[in-house]
Short mmCIF file of C-alpha atoms in Angstrom, two decimals:
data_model
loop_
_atom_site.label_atom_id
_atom_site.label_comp_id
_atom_site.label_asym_id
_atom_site.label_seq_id
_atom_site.Cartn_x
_atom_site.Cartn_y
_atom_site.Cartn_z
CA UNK A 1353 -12.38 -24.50 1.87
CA UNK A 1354 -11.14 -23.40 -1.77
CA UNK A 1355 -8.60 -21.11 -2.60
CA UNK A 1356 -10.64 -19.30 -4.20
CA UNK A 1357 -13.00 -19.00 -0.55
CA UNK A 1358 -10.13 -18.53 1.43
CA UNK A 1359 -9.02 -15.06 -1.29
CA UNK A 1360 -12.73 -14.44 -1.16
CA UNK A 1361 -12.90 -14.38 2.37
CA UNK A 1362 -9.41 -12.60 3.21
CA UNK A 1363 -10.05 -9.88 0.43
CA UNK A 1364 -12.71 -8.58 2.71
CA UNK A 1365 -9.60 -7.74 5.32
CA UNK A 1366 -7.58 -5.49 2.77
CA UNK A 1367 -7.00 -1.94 3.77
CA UNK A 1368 -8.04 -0.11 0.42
CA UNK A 1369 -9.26 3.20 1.56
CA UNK A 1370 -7.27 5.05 -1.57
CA UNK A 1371 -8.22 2.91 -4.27
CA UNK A 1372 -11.55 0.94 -3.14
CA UNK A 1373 -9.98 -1.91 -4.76
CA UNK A 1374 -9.68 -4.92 -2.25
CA UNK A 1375 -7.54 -7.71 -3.35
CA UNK A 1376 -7.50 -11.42 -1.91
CA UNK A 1377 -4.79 -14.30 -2.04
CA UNK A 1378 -4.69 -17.37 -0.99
CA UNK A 1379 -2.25 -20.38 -1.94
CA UNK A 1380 -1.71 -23.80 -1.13
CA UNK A 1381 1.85 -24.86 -0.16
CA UNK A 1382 3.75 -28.35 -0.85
CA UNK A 1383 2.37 -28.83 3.15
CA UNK A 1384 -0.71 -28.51 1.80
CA UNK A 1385 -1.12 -25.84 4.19
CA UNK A 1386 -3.12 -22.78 3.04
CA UNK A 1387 -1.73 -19.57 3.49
CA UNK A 1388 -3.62 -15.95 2.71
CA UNK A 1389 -2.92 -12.11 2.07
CA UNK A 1390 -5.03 -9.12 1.16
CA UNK A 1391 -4.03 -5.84 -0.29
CA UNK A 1392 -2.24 -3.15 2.35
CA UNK A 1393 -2.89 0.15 0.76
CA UNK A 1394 -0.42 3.06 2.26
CA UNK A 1395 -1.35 6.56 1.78
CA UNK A 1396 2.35 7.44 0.75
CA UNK A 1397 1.96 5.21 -2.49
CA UNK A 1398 4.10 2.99 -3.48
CA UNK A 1399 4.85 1.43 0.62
CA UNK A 1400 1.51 -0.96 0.19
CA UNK A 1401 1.59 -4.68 -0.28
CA UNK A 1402 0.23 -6.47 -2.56
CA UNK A 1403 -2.02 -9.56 -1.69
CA UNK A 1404 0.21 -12.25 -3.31
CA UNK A 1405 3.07 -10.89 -1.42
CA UNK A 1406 1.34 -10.85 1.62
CA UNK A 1407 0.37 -14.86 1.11
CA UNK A 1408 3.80 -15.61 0.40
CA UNK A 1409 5.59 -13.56 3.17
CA UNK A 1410 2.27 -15.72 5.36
CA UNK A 1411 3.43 -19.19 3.93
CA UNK A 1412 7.55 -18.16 4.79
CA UNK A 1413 6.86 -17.22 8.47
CA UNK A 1414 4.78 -20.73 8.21
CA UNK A 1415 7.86 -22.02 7.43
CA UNK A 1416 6.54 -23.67 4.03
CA UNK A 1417 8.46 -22.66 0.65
CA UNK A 1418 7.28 -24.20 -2.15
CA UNK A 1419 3.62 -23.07 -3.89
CA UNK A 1420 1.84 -25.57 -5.46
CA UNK A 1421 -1.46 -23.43 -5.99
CA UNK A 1422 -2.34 -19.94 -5.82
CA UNK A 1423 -5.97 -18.04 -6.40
CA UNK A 1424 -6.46 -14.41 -6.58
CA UNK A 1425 -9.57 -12.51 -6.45
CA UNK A 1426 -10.83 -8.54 -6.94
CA UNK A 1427 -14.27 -6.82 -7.67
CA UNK A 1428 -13.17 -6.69 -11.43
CA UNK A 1429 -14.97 -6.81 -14.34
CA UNK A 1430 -12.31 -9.65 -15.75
CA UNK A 1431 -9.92 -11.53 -13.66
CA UNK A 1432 -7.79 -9.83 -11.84
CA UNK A 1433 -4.06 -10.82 -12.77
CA UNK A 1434 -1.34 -10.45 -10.45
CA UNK A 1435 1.17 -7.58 -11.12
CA UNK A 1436 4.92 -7.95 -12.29
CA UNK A 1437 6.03 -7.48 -9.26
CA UNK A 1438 3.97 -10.32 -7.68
CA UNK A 1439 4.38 -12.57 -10.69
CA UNK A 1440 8.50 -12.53 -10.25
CA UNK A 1441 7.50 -12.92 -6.14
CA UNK A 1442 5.34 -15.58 -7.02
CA UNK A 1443 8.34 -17.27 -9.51
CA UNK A 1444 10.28 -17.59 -6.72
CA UNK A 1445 8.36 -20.45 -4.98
CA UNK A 1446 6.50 -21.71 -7.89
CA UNK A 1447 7.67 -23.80 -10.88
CA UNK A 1448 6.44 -23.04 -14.14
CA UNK A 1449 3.44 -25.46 -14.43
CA UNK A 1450 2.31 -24.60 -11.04
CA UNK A 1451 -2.08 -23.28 -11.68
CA UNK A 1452 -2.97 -19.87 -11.30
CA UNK A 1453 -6.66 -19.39 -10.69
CA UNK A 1454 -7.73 -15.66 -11.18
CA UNK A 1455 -10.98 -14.70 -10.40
CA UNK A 1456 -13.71 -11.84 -9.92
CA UNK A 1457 -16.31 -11.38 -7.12
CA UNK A 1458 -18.47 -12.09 -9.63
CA UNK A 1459 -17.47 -15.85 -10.11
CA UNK A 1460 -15.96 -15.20 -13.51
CA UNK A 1461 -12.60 -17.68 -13.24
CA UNK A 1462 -9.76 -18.10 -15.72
CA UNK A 1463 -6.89 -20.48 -14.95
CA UNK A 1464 -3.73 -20.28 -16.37
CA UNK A 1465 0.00 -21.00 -14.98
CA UNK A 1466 2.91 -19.26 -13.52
CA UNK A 1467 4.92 -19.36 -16.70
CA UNK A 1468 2.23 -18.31 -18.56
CA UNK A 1469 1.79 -14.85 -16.81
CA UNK A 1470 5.87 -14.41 -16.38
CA UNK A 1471 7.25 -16.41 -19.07
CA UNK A 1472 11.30 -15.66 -19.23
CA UNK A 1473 11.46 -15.23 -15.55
CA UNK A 1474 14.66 -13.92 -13.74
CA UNK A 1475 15.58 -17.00 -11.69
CA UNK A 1476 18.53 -18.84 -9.72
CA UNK A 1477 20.39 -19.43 -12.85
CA UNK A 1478 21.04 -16.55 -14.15
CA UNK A 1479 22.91 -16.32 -10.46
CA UNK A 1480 25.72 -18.82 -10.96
CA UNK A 1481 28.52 -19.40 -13.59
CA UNK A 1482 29.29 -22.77 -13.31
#
C-alpha cells in the first residue's frame, strides 16, 4: 500500500464533526514501517490533533524515530499542506530533504520537501552552546 492509500484510507477515521474537513497521514519510518493519523476535532477548539501529529505520536509509541516519507491528504481543492505546527512536529524526525507528498481526494499530488515547507526550522542547535 502507498502512503498516499494508507492517508486515504485513515482520513476516513478522523472525527471532523465541526469543520467537515477530514484529514489523513501516513508516513514511512527508517523501519520502513508505516505509521498513520487522522484529524481529532474537539468541540472546545484548539484541544484537536492534527493528522501529522497523530502519525508521528503512532510511529513514537512504535518505537521508530526517524521519518523518511510522509503523505497527507484532505477533500481540498489544492493540496492540502500541513500546518506550522505540524511542519516544526514533522522537523523533528525528518531531515531537510526528506519528500513530502500532499495530496487531494481528488488525486491532484504535489511533492515537495520538509525544508521546503519550514525552511529556517527551530532545531537541536539552537539548544547547545558549545
Amino acid at each position: 500500500m502507498s502512503l498516499i492509500d494508507a492517508a486515504r484510507a485513515v482520513r476516513e477515521n478522523a472525527h471532523a464533526p465541526y469543520s467537515n474537513f477530514k484529514v489523513g497521514a501516513a508516513l514511512k519510518a527508517a523501519s520502513g514501517a508505516i505509521y498513520t493519523g487522522c484529524n481529532v476535532e474537539n468541540v472546545a477548539y484548539p484541544e484537536g490533533t492534527c493528522a501529522e501529529a497523530g502519525a508521528i505520536a503512532a510511529m513514537i509509541a512504535g518505537g521508530d524515530t526517524q521519518i523518511t516519507e510522509i503523505a497527507v491528504i484532505a477533500d481540498s481543492p489544492k493540496p492540502v499542506s500541513p500546518c506550522g505546527g505540524c511542519r516544526q512536529k514533522i522537523a523533528e524526525f525528518a531531515g531537510q530533504d526528506v519528500t513530502v507528498i500532499l495530496a487531494t481526494t481528488d488525486g491532484i499530488t504535489h511533492e515537495t520537501t520538509v525544508g521546503a515547507l519550514l525552511p529556517g526550522s527551530f532545531d537541536a542547535d539552537y539548544m547547545s552552546r558549545t
